[in-house]
């Protein structure tokens, strides 16, 4: 596995991998790798001849009140995990390589980027879209794999790729969960023992809500009860919403079909996200 830190080296390494033929898959990450990331690498491996993973803690997607310095970092551990997952190439640029001084270009996605995390974290998706567009262009990958755990992020990236005609296929990968159902996330490391034990209440609540929606119960009371139950378990819920999966517009009352349930809730100081597919009957 080769590790590269500047653009010329990356381009040379990509040329060499391309020389072996076949497609190149990209797994963009910010490090602190867990089982969820390794599943993305395995999915890229299954779809492509060669795999490049990026590790870059992107300052542009952190707001002023969000502590970039506290983001977990474990370079040696991450590289060992990627090597074991048979990643071919790791792209680890410094901030000055990714954003040379004087940079003045940003990518702003509207539509699916506007509500939910976009509202709670102004500028977040501008940072995500900008760095992902750069990663796609830098690596020239044919396919990039993103976890469905960050459902809104996945829709923002899909929208950007469509709107800018970027020559890359975006593949979503189902959320990988801990044995108790909590979605794998680097944020889980910041939960206290006691919070970690309670965190399963979030996926349990979503499963309950999804089941009641799938049984045809009306949204209003189901959501109100779920929010109350999250509060009783010590969460501070931000949203719990049933949406159209790609646009993230509110799911129309009485319409049947495949919807998405999105949730964000704080447990202590940690903001947890989760989402699930829901088949709404009728229509
Ligand atoms: O999901 C993440 O880890 C980040 O938002 C991403 C896609 C690597 C962009 O920095």
Short mmCIF file of C-alpha atoms and ligand atoms in Angstrom, two decimals:
data_model
loop_
_atom_site.label_atom_id
_atom_site.label_comp_id
_atom_site.label_asym_id
_atom_site.label_seq_id
_atom_site.Cartn_x
_atom_site.Cartn_y
_atom_site.Cartn_z
CA UNK A 1 0.00 0.00 0.00
CA UNK A 2 1.44 3.35 -1.05
CA UNK A 3 0.90 6.55 0.96
CA UNK A 4 1.16 9.86 -0.90
CA UNK A 5 0.99 13.42 0.36
CA UNK A 6 1.41 15.68 -2.65
CA UNK A 7 -0.52 16.03 -5.87
CA UNK A 8 2.30 15.10 -8.26
CA UNK A 9 2.93 11.87 -6.32
CA UNK A 10 -0.81 11.12 -6.29
CA UNK A 11 -1.09 11.57 -10.05
CA UNK A 12 1.93 9.32 -10.66
CA UNK A 13 0.55 6.62 -8.32
CA UNK A 14 -2.87 6.80 -10.02
CA UNK A 15 -1.21 6.49 -13.48
CA UNK A 16 0.61 3.36 -12.27
CA UNK A 17 -2.60 1.81 -10.87
CA UNK A 18 -4.45 2.70 -14.06
CA UNK A 19 -1.66 0.96 -15.98
CA UNK A 20 -2.83 -2.32 -14.47
CA UNK A 21 -6.25 -1.77 -16.15
CA UNK A 22 -9.67 -1.83 -14.53
CA UNK A 23 -11.59 0.75 -12.57
CA UNK A 24 -10.36 2.90 -9.70
CA UNK A 25 -12.56 3.21 -6.59
CA UNK A 26 -12.28 6.02 -4.02
CA UNK A 27 -13.24 5.97 -0.34
CA UNK A 28 -13.13 9.52 1.07
CA UNK A 29 -12.58 9.63 4.86
CA UNK A 30 -11.46 11.94 7.63
CA UNK A 31 -9.58 9.10 9.37
CA UNK A 32 -10.43 7.62 12.80
CA UNK A 33 -11.43 4.58 10.77
CA UNK A 34 -13.98 2.06 12.07
CA UNK A 35 -15.85 -0.95 10.70
CA UNK A 36 -18.12 1.34 8.68
CA UNK A 37 -15.18 2.77 6.71
CA UNK A 38 -13.67 -0.68 6.19
CA UNK A 39 -16.98 -1.86 4.73
CA UNK A 40 -16.73 1.04 2.23
CA UNK A 41 -13.22 -0.09 1.27
CA UNK A 42 -14.50 -3.66 0.82
CA UNK A 43 -17.36 -2.37 -1.38
CA UNK A 44 -14.91 -0.34 -3.50
CA UNK A 45 -12.66 -3.44 -3.75
CA UNK A 46 -15.58 -5.55 -4.92
CA UNK A 47 -16.50 -3.02 -7.63
CA UNK A 48 -13.03 -1.91 -8.83
CA UNK A 49 -9.60 -3.30 -9.65
CA UNK A 50 -7.80 -0.67 -7.51
CA UNK A 51 -8.80 1.29 -4.41
CA UNK A 52 -7.63 4.67 -3.14
CA UNK A 53 -8.70 5.95 0.29
CA UNK A 54 -8.26 9.56 1.30
CA UNK A 55 -7.60 10.67 4.86
CA UNK A 56 -8.12 14.40 5.24
CA UNK A 57 -9.71 16.17 8.19
CA UNK A 58 -11.37 18.91 6.18
CA UNK A 59 -11.34 22.24 8.06
CA UNK A 60 -13.83 23.71 5.60
CA UNK A 61 -16.68 21.52 6.85
CA UNK A 62 -16.28 22.49 10.52
CA UNK A 63 -18.18 25.53 11.82
CA UNK A 64 -16.63 28.11 14.18
CA UNK A 65 -18.20 26.47 17.26
CA UNK A 66 -17.16 22.94 16.21
CA UNK A 67 -13.80 21.82 17.49
CA UNK A 68 -11.65 20.76 14.56
CA UNK A 69 -8.70 20.28 16.93
CA UNK A 70 -10.66 17.68 18.94
CA UNK A 71 -11.47 15.53 15.87
CA UNK A 72 -10.02 12.06 16.64
CA UNK A 73 -6.79 11.28 14.75
CA UNK A 74 -4.96 7.95 14.59
CA UNK A 75 -2.70 7.93 11.56
CA UNK A 76 -0.76 4.74 12.39
CA UNK A 77 -3.94 2.83 13.29
CA UNK A 78 -5.74 4.07 10.15
CA UNK A 79 -2.89 3.04 7.84
CA UNK A 80 -2.69 -0.42 9.43
CA UNK A 81 -6.45 -0.89 8.96
CA UNK A 82 -6.33 0.24 5.32
CA UNK A 83 -3.40 -2.06 4.57
CA UNK A 84 -5.28 -4.99 6.14
CA UNK A 85 -8.32 -4.06 4.00
CA UNK A 86 -6.09 -4.31 0.88
CA UNK A 87 -6.30 -0.66 -0.04
CA UNK A 88 -3.77 0.14 -2.80
CA UNK A 89 -3.19 3.83 -2.25
CA UNK A 90 -3.76 6.35 0.56
CA UNK A 91 -4.07 10.06 -0.26
CA UNK A 92 -3.14 12.11 2.84
CA UNK A 93 -2.63 15.75 1.85
CA UNK A 94 -1.88 18.52 4.35
CA UNK A 95 -4.31 21.41 4.55
CA UNK A 96 -1.91 23.61 2.52
CA UNK A 97 -1.85 21.00 -0.26
CA UNK A 98 -5.64 20.67 -0.38
CA UNK A 99 -6.25 24.41 -0.02
CA UNK A 100 -3.25 26.38 -1.31
CA UNK A 101 -3.12 29.98 -0.04
CA UNK A 102 -5.33 32.37 -1.96
CA UNK A 103 -7.95 29.72 -2.81
CA UNK A 104 -11.25 31.44 -3.60
CA UNK A 105 -13.51 28.74 -5.05
CA UNK A 106 -16.23 26.88 -3.15
CA UNK A 107 -19.06 24.61 -4.22
CA UNK A 108 -22.50 25.50 -2.91
CA UNK A 109 -25.25 22.88 -3.27
CA UNK A 110 -28.83 24.00 -2.60
CA UNK A 111 -31.80 21.54 -2.56
CA UNK A 112 -30.88 18.53 -0.38
CA UNK A 113 -28.16 20.53 1.42
CA UNK A 114 -30.55 23.13 2.81
CA UNK A 115 -32.41 21.56 5.74
CA UNK A 116 -31.46 19.25 8.62
CA UNK A 117 -27.63 19.20 8.98
CA UNK A 118 -27.37 22.09 6.53
CA UNK A 119 -29.51 24.18 8.87
CA UNK A 120 -27.86 22.99 12.07
CA UNK A 121 -24.34 23.41 10.66
CA UNK A 122 -24.26 26.40 8.28
CA UNK A 123 -21.49 26.02 5.70
CA UNK A 124 -20.96 22.34 6.49
CA UNK A 125 -22.10 21.02 3.11
CA UNK A 126 -20.21 23.77 1.27
CA UNK A 127 -17.08 22.30 2.85
CA UNK A 128 -18.09 18.70 2.12
CA UNK A 129 -19.02 19.42 -1.52
CA UNK A 130 -15.87 21.43 -2.15
CA UNK A 131 -13.51 18.80 -0.74
CA UNK A 132 -15.34 15.90 -2.42
CA UNK A 133 -15.25 17.62 -5.83
CA UNK A 134 -11.51 18.16 -5.32
CA UNK A 135 -10.97 14.53 -4.25
CA UNK A 136 -12.88 13.29 -7.31
CA UNK A 137 -10.81 15.48 -9.64
CA UNK A 138 -7.49 14.82 -7.88
CA UNK A 139 -7.83 11.03 -7.98
CA UNK A 140 -9.81 10.74 -11.24
CA UNK A 141 -11.63 7.80 -9.62
CA UNK A 142 -14.39 6.03 -11.58
CA UNK A 143 -16.47 5.34 -8.49
CA UNK A 144 -16.67 6.71 -4.94
CA UNK A 145 -18.33 4.89 -2.04
CA UNK A 146 -20.12 6.79 0.76
CA UNK A 147 -21.92 5.40 3.80
CA UNK A 148 -25.69 5.74 4.01
CA UNK A 149 -25.20 6.62 7.68
CA UNK A 150 -24.71 10.24 6.49
CA UNK A 151 -27.77 10.05 4.23
CA UNK A 152 -28.01 13.78 3.62
CA UNK A 153 -24.32 13.97 2.71
CA UNK A 154 -24.82 11.16 0.19
CA UNK A 155 -27.74 13.04 -1.46
CA UNK A 156 -25.73 16.28 -1.55
CA UNK A 157 -22.83 14.51 -3.29
CA UNK A 158 -25.16 12.80 -5.76
CA UNK A 159 -26.81 16.14 -6.58
CA UNK A 160 -23.44 17.86 -7.09
CA UNK A 161 -22.14 15.07 -9.35
CA UNK A 162 -25.31 15.27 -11.43
CA UNK A 163 -25.33 19.06 -11.63
CA UNK A 164 -21.63 19.41 -12.50
CA UNK A 165 -21.50 16.37 -14.85
CA UNK A 166 -18.60 14.98 -12.83
CA UNK A 167 -17.45 11.73 -14.47
CA UNK A 168 -17.78 9.52 -11.39
CA UNK A 169 -20.35 7.02 -10.10
CA UNK A 170 -21.50 7.50 -6.51
CA UNK A 171 -22.30 4.29 -4.64
CA UNK A 172 -24.09 4.33 -1.30
CA UNK A 173 -23.31 1.60 1.22
CA UNK A 174 -25.77 0.47 3.93
CA UNK A 175 -25.05 1.73 7.45
CA UNK A 176 -22.81 -0.55 9.47
CA UNK A 177 -24.03 -0.91 13.05
CA UNK A 178 -22.54 -1.93 16.39
CA UNK A 179 -24.03 -5.14 17.88
CA UNK A 180 -26.59 -3.06 19.85
CA UNK A 181 -27.75 -1.25 16.69
CA UNK A 182 -25.91 2.07 17.11
CA UNK A 183 -24.62 3.28 13.71
CA UNK A 184 -20.80 3.14 13.55
CA UNK A 185 -19.40 6.67 13.72
CA UNK A 186 -16.16 8.28 14.88
CA UNK A 187 -18.40 10.43 17.12
CA UNK A 188 -19.23 7.33 19.20
CA UNK A 189 -15.70 7.56 20.65
CA UNK A 190 -16.74 10.79 22.38
CA UNK A 191 -19.65 9.21 24.28
CA UNK A 192 -19.09 8.47 27.98
CA UNK A 193 -19.63 4.83 29.07
CA UNK A 194 -23.02 5.72 30.43
CA UNK A 195 -24.03 7.64 27.26
CA UNK A 196 -22.76 4.81 25.06
CA UNK A 197 -25.02 2.37 26.94
CA UNK A 198 -28.02 4.65 26.33
CA UNK A 199 -27.17 5.49 22.69
CA UNK A 200 -28.99 2.41 21.33
CA UNK A 201 -32.23 4.18 22.14
CA UNK A 202 -31.81 6.25 18.95
CA UNK A 203 -31.80 3.32 16.44
CA UNK A 204 -34.40 1.50 18.57
CA UNK A 205 -36.68 4.56 18.32
CA UNK A 206 -36.19 4.82 14.56
CA UNK A 207 -36.99 1.14 14.14
CA UNK A 208 -40.18 1.61 16.18
CA UNK A 209 -41.22 4.68 14.17
CA UNK A 210 -40.42 2.97 10.84
CA UNK A 211 -42.57 -0.01 11.90
CA UNK A 212 -45.52 2.22 12.85
CA UNK A 213 -45.27 4.19 9.59
CA UNK A 214 -45.07 0.95 7.62
CA UNK A 215 -48.25 -0.13 9.44
CA UNK A 216 -49.99 3.00 8.12
CA UNK A 217 -50.14 5.04 11.38
CA UNK A 218 -50.39 8.84 10.87
CA UNK A 219 -47.08 10.71 11.13
CA UNK A 220 -47.97 13.44 13.66
CA UNK A 221 -48.63 11.37 16.82
CA UNK A 222 -45.94 8.78 15.97
CA UNK A 223 -43.25 11.48 15.68
CA UNK A 224 -44.45 13.34 18.80
CA UNK A 225 -44.32 10.14 20.91
CA UNK A 226 -40.89 9.20 19.55
CA UNK A 227 -39.48 12.66 20.35
CA UNK A 228 -40.92 12.46 23.89
CA UNK A 229 -39.41 9.03 24.38
CA UNK A 230 -35.98 10.23 23.18
CA UNK A 231 -36.15 13.14 25.65
CA UNK A 232 -37.06 10.74 28.49
CA UNK A 233 -33.93 8.72 27.66
CA UNK A 234 -31.74 11.82 28.02
CA UNK A 235 -31.47 12.81 24.35
CA UNK A 236 -31.95 16.32 23.05
CA UNK A 237 -33.56 15.59 19.66
CA UNK A 238 -33.05 18.10 16.86
CA UNK A 239 -35.22 16.49 14.17
CA UNK A 240 -37.07 13.30 13.32
CA UNK A 241 -38.55 13.60 9.85
CA UNK A 242 -39.98 11.48 7.07
CA UNK A 243 -38.67 12.71 3.73
CA UNK A 244 -38.45 11.94 0.04
CA UNK A 245 -35.11 10.07 -0.11
CA UNK A 246 -33.24 12.12 -2.75
CA UNK A 247 -34.59 15.68 -2.42
CA UNK A 248 -35.18 15.43 1.36
CA UNK A 249 -38.46 17.30 0.87
CA UNK A 250 -41.16 16.40 3.44
CA UNK A 251 -42.92 13.14 2.55
CA UNK A 252 -46.46 14.05 1.36
CA UNK A 253 -49.26 12.89 3.71
CA UNK A 254 -51.13 9.91 2.34
CA UNK A 255 -48.57 9.06 -0.35
CA UNK A 256 -47.29 5.47 -0.53
CA UNK A 257 -43.76 4.49 -1.54
CA UNK A 258 -40.15 4.33 -0.34
CA UNK A 259 -39.46 7.17 2.12
CA UNK A 260 -36.51 7.92 4.41
CA UNK A 261 -36.67 8.61 8.11
CA UNK A 262 -33.94 11.03 9.28
CA UNK A 263 -32.98 11.80 12.86
CA UNK A 264 -30.43 13.85 14.76
CA UNK A 265 -30.23 14.03 18.53
CA UNK A 266 -27.63 15.16 21.03
CA UNK A 267 -26.55 12.85 23.82
CA UNK A 268 -24.42 14.91 26.20
CA UNK A 269 -22.21 16.94 23.86
CA UNK A 270 -22.31 14.41 21.00
CA UNK A 271 -24.63 14.93 18.06
CA UNK A 272 -25.74 11.51 16.77
CA UNK A 273 -27.29 10.99 13.32
CA UNK A 274 -29.25 8.03 12.05
CA UNK A 275 -31.69 7.22 9.25
CA UNK A 276 -33.70 4.31 7.92
CA UNK A 277 -35.66 3.34 4.81
CA UNK A 278 -39.43 3.14 5.35
CA UNK A 279 -41.94 1.63 2.96
CA UNK A 280 -45.15 3.66 3.34
CA UNK A 281 -48.24 1.66 2.39
CA UNK A 282 -50.90 2.85 -0.07
CA UNK A 283 -50.64 5.56 -2.66
O1 LIG B 1 -18.05 11.65 5.75
C1 LIG B 1 -16.90 12.11 5.91
O2 LIG B 1 -16.04 11.53 6.58
C2 LIG B 1 -16.56 13.45 5.29
O3 LIG B 1 -17.64 14.32 5.30
C3 LIG B 1 -15.97 13.32 3.87
C4 LIG B 1 -16.97 12.74 2.90
C5 LIG B 1 -14.72 12.45 3.91
C6 LIG B 1 -15.57 14.71 3.34
O4 LIG B 1 -14.61 15.30 4.14
#
